[in-house]
PDB file of C-alpha atoms in Angstrom:
ATOM      1  CA  UNK A   1      -1.764 131.834 150.331  1.00 33.00           C
ATOM      2  CA  UNK A   2      -5.479 131.459 150.164  1.00 38.00           C
ATOM      3  CA  UNK A   3      -6.952 130.019 146.688  1.00 36.00           C
ATOM      4  CA  UNK A   4     -10.872 130.196 146.025  1.00 41.00           C
ATOM      5  CA  UNK A   5     -11.221 130.259 150.276  1.00 46.00           C
ATOM      6  CA  UNK A   6      -8.932 127.009 150.622  1.00 53.00           C
ATOM      7  CA  UNK A   7      -5.739 127.037 152.859  1.00 54.00           C
ATOM      8  CA  UNK A   8      -3.324 125.732 150.001  1.00 64.00           C
ATOM      9  CA  UNK A   9       0.435 126.412 152.000  1.00 74.00           C
ATOM     10  CA  UNK A  10       0.856 123.689 154.941  1.00 75.00           C
ATOM     11  CA  UNK A  11       2.894 126.111 156.594  1.00 75.00           C
ATOM     12  CA  UNK A  12      -0.128 128.421 156.724  1.00 74.00           C
ATOM     13  CA  UNK A  13      -2.209 125.726 157.783  1.00 72.00           C
ATOM     14  CA  UNK A  14      -0.315 124.843 160.775  1.00 79.00           C
ATOM     15  CA  UNK A  15       0.156 128.875 161.743  1.00 77.00           C
ATOM     16  CA  UNK A  16      -3.469 129.824 161.460  1.00 72.00           C
ATOM     17  CA  UNK A  17      -3.904 125.629 163.687  1.00 77.00           C
ATOM     18  CA  UNK A  18      -1.437 126.796 166.294  1.00 81.00           C
ATOM     19  CA  UNK A  19      -3.135 130.643 166.720  1.00 77.00           C
ATOM     20  CA  UNK A  20      -6.725 128.866 167.526  1.00 75.00           C
ATOM     21  CA  UNK A  21      -5.431 126.423 169.763  1.00 77.00           C
ATOM     22  CA  UNK A  22      -3.586 129.211 171.913  1.00 79.00           C
ATOM     23  CA  UNK A  23      -6.829 131.155 171.605  1.00 76.00           C
ATOM     24  CA  UNK A  24      -8.474 127.747 172.819  1.00 77.00           C
ATOM     25  CA  UNK A  25      -6.213 127.826 175.747  1.00 80.00           C
ATOM     26  CA  UNK A  26      -7.525 131.142 177.038  1.00 83.00           C
ATOM     27  CA  UNK A  27     -10.693 129.798 177.474  1.00 86.00           C
ATOM     28  CA  UNK A  28      -9.771 127.696 180.239  1.00 86.00           C
ATOM     29  CA  UNK A  29      -7.174 128.115 182.931  1.00 82.00           C
ATOM     30  CA  UNK A  30      -7.045 130.175 186.471  1.00 85.00           C
ATOM     31  CA  UNK A  31      -8.523 133.749 185.076  1.00 88.00           C
ATOM     32  CA  UNK A  32     -10.238 132.136 181.731  1.00 90.00           C
ATOM     33  CA  UNK A  33     -11.888 134.535 179.245  1.00 90.00           C
ATOM     34  CA  UNK A  34     -15.577 135.618 179.013  1.00 93.00           C
ATOM     35  CA  UNK A  35     -17.116 133.828 175.851  1.00 94.00           C
ATOM     36  CA  UNK A  36     -20.369 134.369 174.249  1.00 96.00           C
ATOM     37  CA  UNK A  37     -20.823 133.337 170.822  1.00 96.00           C
ATOM     38  CA  UNK A  38     -23.724 132.991 168.637  1.00 96.00           C
ATOM     39  CA  UNK A  39     -23.103 130.070 165.620  1.00 95.00           C
ATOM     40  CA  UNK A  40     -25.086 129.911 162.241  1.00 94.00           C
ATOM     41  CA  UNK A  41     -26.239 126.566 162.124  1.00 95.00           C
ATOM     42  CA  UNK A  42     -24.372 126.649 158.176  1.00 93.00           C
ATOM     43  CA  UNK A  43     -21.104 126.491 159.840  1.00 93.00           C
ATOM     44  CA  UNK A  44     -21.877 123.482 162.078  1.00 96.00           C
ATOM     45  CA  UNK A  45     -23.180 121.864 158.874  1.00 95.00           C
ATOM     46  CA  UNK A  46     -20.404 122.717 156.412  1.00 92.00           C
ATOM     47  CA  UNK A  47     -18.110 119.997 155.917  1.00 89.00           C
ATOM     48  CA  UNK A  48     -14.432 120.727 156.158  1.00 88.00           C
ATOM     49  CA  UNK A  49     -12.243 117.881 156.326  1.00 89.00           C
ATOM     50  CA  UNK A  50     -14.770 115.224 156.110  1.00 91.00           C
ATOM     51  CA  UNK A  51     -16.945 113.286 159.044  1.00 93.00           C
ATOM     52  CA  UNK A  52     -14.199 112.681 161.055  1.00 94.00           C
ATOM     53  CA  UNK A  53     -12.706 115.850 161.355  1.00 93.00           C
ATOM     54  CA  UNK A  54     -16.022 117.477 161.899  1.00 94.00           C
ATOM     55  CA  UNK A  55     -17.325 114.845 164.765  1.00 96.00           C
ATOM     56  CA  UNK A  56     -14.244 115.944 166.616  1.00 95.00           C
ATOM     57  CA  UNK A  57     -14.937 120.157 165.768  1.00 94.00           C
ATOM     58  CA  UNK A  58     -18.252 119.570 166.847  1.00 96.00           C
ATOM     59  CA  UNK A  59     -17.489 117.132 170.236  1.00 96.00           C
ATOM     60  CA  UNK A  60     -15.145 120.032 171.015  1.00 95.00           C
ATOM     61  CA  UNK A  61     -17.227 122.366 170.695  1.00 96.00           C
ATOM     62  CA  UNK A  62     -19.457 120.615 172.969  1.00 97.00           C
ATOM     63  CA  UNK A  63     -16.609 120.105 176.050  1.00 96.00           C
ATOM     64  CA  UNK A  64     -16.100 123.852 175.674  1.00 95.00           C
ATOM     65  CA  UNK A  65     -19.699 125.234 175.787  1.00 96.00           C
ATOM     66  CA  UNK A  66     -19.497 122.985 179.265  1.00 95.00           C
ATOM     67  CA  UNK A  67     -17.474 125.267 180.807  1.00 96.00           C
ATOM     68  CA  UNK A  68     -19.026 127.985 183.389  1.00 95.00           C
ATOM     69  CA  UNK A  69     -17.441 131.116 181.180  1.00 96.00           C
ATOM     70  CA  UNK A  70     -18.664 129.647 177.606  1.00 96.00           C
ATOM     71  CA  UNK A  71     -21.769 130.678 176.531  1.00 97.00           C
ATOM     72  CA  UNK A  72     -22.961 129.128 172.646  1.00 98.00           C
ATOM     73  CA  UNK A  73     -25.970 129.788 170.937  1.00 98.00           C
ATOM     74  CA  UNK A  74     -26.776 128.195 167.840  1.00 97.00           C
ATOM     75  CA  UNK A  75     -28.909 130.291 164.965  1.00 96.00           C
ATOM     76  CA  UNK A  76     -31.196 127.575 163.045  1.00 96.00           C
ATOM     77  CA  UNK A  77     -31.599 127.852 159.641  1.00 94.00           C
ATOM     78  CA  UNK A  78     -35.454 128.200 160.666  1.00 93.00           C
ATOM     79  CA  UNK A  79     -34.513 132.001 161.661  1.00 89.00           C
ATOM     80  CA  UNK A  80     -34.573 133.144 158.618  1.00 84.00           C
ATOM     81  CA  UNK A  81     -33.115 136.815 157.559  1.00 84.00           C
ATOM     82  CA  UNK A  82     -30.977 138.127 160.267  1.00 79.00           C
ATOM     83  CA  UNK A  83     -29.089 141.143 161.431  1.00 75.00           C
ATOM     84  CA  UNK A  84     -25.769 139.152 160.680  1.00 81.00           C
ATOM     85  CA  UNK A  85     -26.240 137.711 157.642  1.00 82.00           C
ATOM     86  CA  UNK A  86     -23.931 140.132 156.125  1.00 81.00           C
ATOM     87  CA  UNK A  87     -20.593 138.273 157.695  1.00 83.00           C
ATOM     88  CA  UNK A  88     -19.235 137.118 161.261  1.00 89.00           C
ATOM     89  CA  UNK A  89     -17.393 139.528 163.507  1.00 92.00           C
ATOM     90  CA  UNK A  90     -15.925 138.998 167.165  1.00 93.00           C
ATOM     91  CA  UNK A  91     -16.647 142.003 170.052  1.00 94.00           C
ATOM     92  CA  UNK A  92     -13.560 142.579 172.560  1.00 93.00           C
ATOM     93  CA  UNK A  93     -15.167 143.813 175.370  1.00 93.00           C
ATOM     94  CA  UNK A  94     -13.008 144.777 178.569  1.00 91.00           C
ATOM     95  CA  UNK A  95     -13.325 145.449 182.168  1.00 89.00           C
ATOM     96  CA  UNK A  96     -12.442 148.733 182.785  1.00 92.00           C
ATOM     97  CA  UNK A  97     -15.764 150.828 182.253  1.00 87.00           C
ATOM     98  CA  UNK A  98     -14.435 154.021 180.131  1.00 90.00           C
ATOM     99  CA  UNK A  99     -13.201 150.821 177.617  1.00 92.00           C
ATOM    100  CA  UNK A 100     -14.831 150.742 174.148  1.00 92.00           C
ATOM    101  CA  UNK A 101     -15.384 147.584 172.772  1.00 94.00           C
ATOM    102  CA  UNK A 102     -13.506 146.481 169.522  1.00 95.00           C
ATOM    103  CA  UNK A 103     -15.160 145.062 166.623  1.00 95.00           C
ATOM    104  CA  UNK A 104     -13.171 142.503 164.512  1.00 93.00           C
ATOM    105  CA  UNK A 105     -14.369 141.423 161.073  1.00 91.00           C
ATOM    106  CA  UNK A 106     -11.894 139.412 158.610  1.00 87.00           C
ATOM    107  CA  UNK A 107     -13.055 139.921 155.006  1.00 86.00           C
ATOM    108  CA  UNK A 108     -11.329 138.208 151.760  1.00 86.00           C
ATOM    109  CA  UNK A 109      -8.652 141.038 151.211  1.00 86.00           C
ATOM    110  CA  UNK A 110      -8.862 141.954 155.089  1.00 87.00           C
ATOM    111  CA  UNK A 111      -8.791 142.479 158.790  1.00 89.00           C
ATOM    112  CA  UNK A 112     -10.625 145.144 159.656  1.00 92.00           C
ATOM    113  CA  UNK A 113     -11.120 146.462 163.454  1.00 94.00           C
ATOM    114  CA  UNK A 114     -13.582 148.954 164.262  1.00 94.00           C
ATOM    115  CA  UNK A 115     -12.972 151.256 167.710  1.00 94.00           C
ATOM    116  CA  UNK A 116     -15.261 153.667 166.856  1.00 93.00           C
ATOM    117  CA  UNK A 117     -18.104 153.608 169.914  1.00 93.00           C
ATOM    118  CA  UNK A 118     -20.943 154.179 167.651  1.00 95.00           C
ATOM    119  CA  UNK A 119     -20.180 151.562 165.110  1.00 95.00           C
ATOM    120  CA  UNK A 120     -19.202 149.017 168.112  1.00 94.00           C
ATOM    121  CA  UNK A 121     -22.586 149.624 169.511  1.00 94.00           C
ATOM    122  CA  UNK A 122     -24.511 149.363 166.383  1.00 94.00           C
ATOM    123  CA  UNK A 123     -22.267 145.384 165.929  1.00 93.00           C
ATOM    124  CA  UNK A 124     -23.327 144.890 169.815  1.00 94.00           C
ATOM    125  CA  UNK A 125     -27.011 145.755 168.793  1.00 94.00           C
ATOM    126  CA  UNK A 126     -26.771 143.174 165.546  1.00 92.00           C
ATOM    127  CA  UNK A 127     -25.317 140.741 168.431  1.00 94.00           C
ATOM    128  CA  UNK A 128     -27.969 140.693 170.633  1.00 94.00           C
ATOM    129  CA  UNK A 129     -30.686 140.753 167.827  1.00 93.00           C
ATOM    130  CA  UNK A 130     -29.186 137.847 166.070  1.00 94.00           C
ATOM    131  CA  UNK A 131     -28.586 136.126 169.922  1.00 95.00           C
ATOM    132  CA  UNK A 132     -32.849 136.692 170.941  1.00 94.00           C
ATOM    133  CA  UNK A 133     -33.403 134.332 167.240  1.00 94.00           C
ATOM    134  CA  UNK A 134     -30.994 131.763 168.547  1.00 96.00           C
ATOM    135  CA  UNK A 135     -31.666 128.640 170.026  1.00 97.00           C
ATOM    136  CA  UNK A 136     -31.165 128.478 174.011  1.00 98.00           C
ATOM    137  CA  UNK A 137     -27.950 127.512 175.249  1.00 97.00           C
ATOM    138  CA  UNK A 138     -29.327 123.808 176.049  1.00 97.00           C
ATOM    139  CA  UNK A 139     -31.013 123.316 172.663  1.00 98.00           C
ATOM    140  CA  UNK A 140     -28.012 124.355 170.966  1.00 98.00           C
ATOM    141  CA  UNK A 141     -26.095 122.016 172.559  1.00 98.00           C
ATOM    142  CA  UNK A 142     -28.604 118.954 171.675  1.00 98.00           C
ATOM    143  CA  UNK A 143     -28.905 120.707 167.536  1.00 98.00           C
ATOM    144  CA  UNK A 144     -24.626 120.102 168.127  1.00 98.00           C
ATOM    145  CA  UNK A 145     -25.048 116.625 169.295  1.00 97.00           C
ATOM    146  CA  UNK A 146     -27.794 115.827 166.683  1.00 97.00           C
ATOM    147  CA  UNK A 147     -25.515 116.919 163.819  1.00 97.00           C
ATOM    148  CA  UNK A 148     -22.636 114.905 164.552  1.00 96.00           C
ATOM    149  CA  UNK A 149     -24.476 112.296 164.574  1.00 94.00           C
ATOM    150  CA  UNK A 150     -25.736 112.460 161.809  1.00 92.00           C
ATOM    151  CA  UNK A 151     -22.720 113.159 160.159  1.00 87.00           C
ATOM    152  CA  UNK A 152     -21.722 110.911 157.137  1.00 79.00           C
TER     153      UNK A 152
END
């Protein structure tokens, strides 16, 4: 059960954490997924779970960003308005050339999967435009380190 954006049922929290940990495992190993993320600076600064939890999460992000199959960029506040202001989404691409990218969007009430080629291309365009406004990967890591050090 979700109430005002906060997980309230300990069993649900455990389930969400378990799924996310399994997803992270796919970034490592013999056939790791290629992962490219643009993260808004606000998501890195918004304290959830207190400063110790946030520092641990930021350090984990820094560890994962060192992997050769992971590209991470931070969209800084100074970028201002951008194409992805409506909310977060994930694009899943496949190695098969004929496969259409699938877009995953979580809303408050539902999970939406976009499988239409034209709509997927629109999301890809939004992602590309937002990535161009973002910090370079090395600068992104430096910003994450600074945010972690400043976490109180």
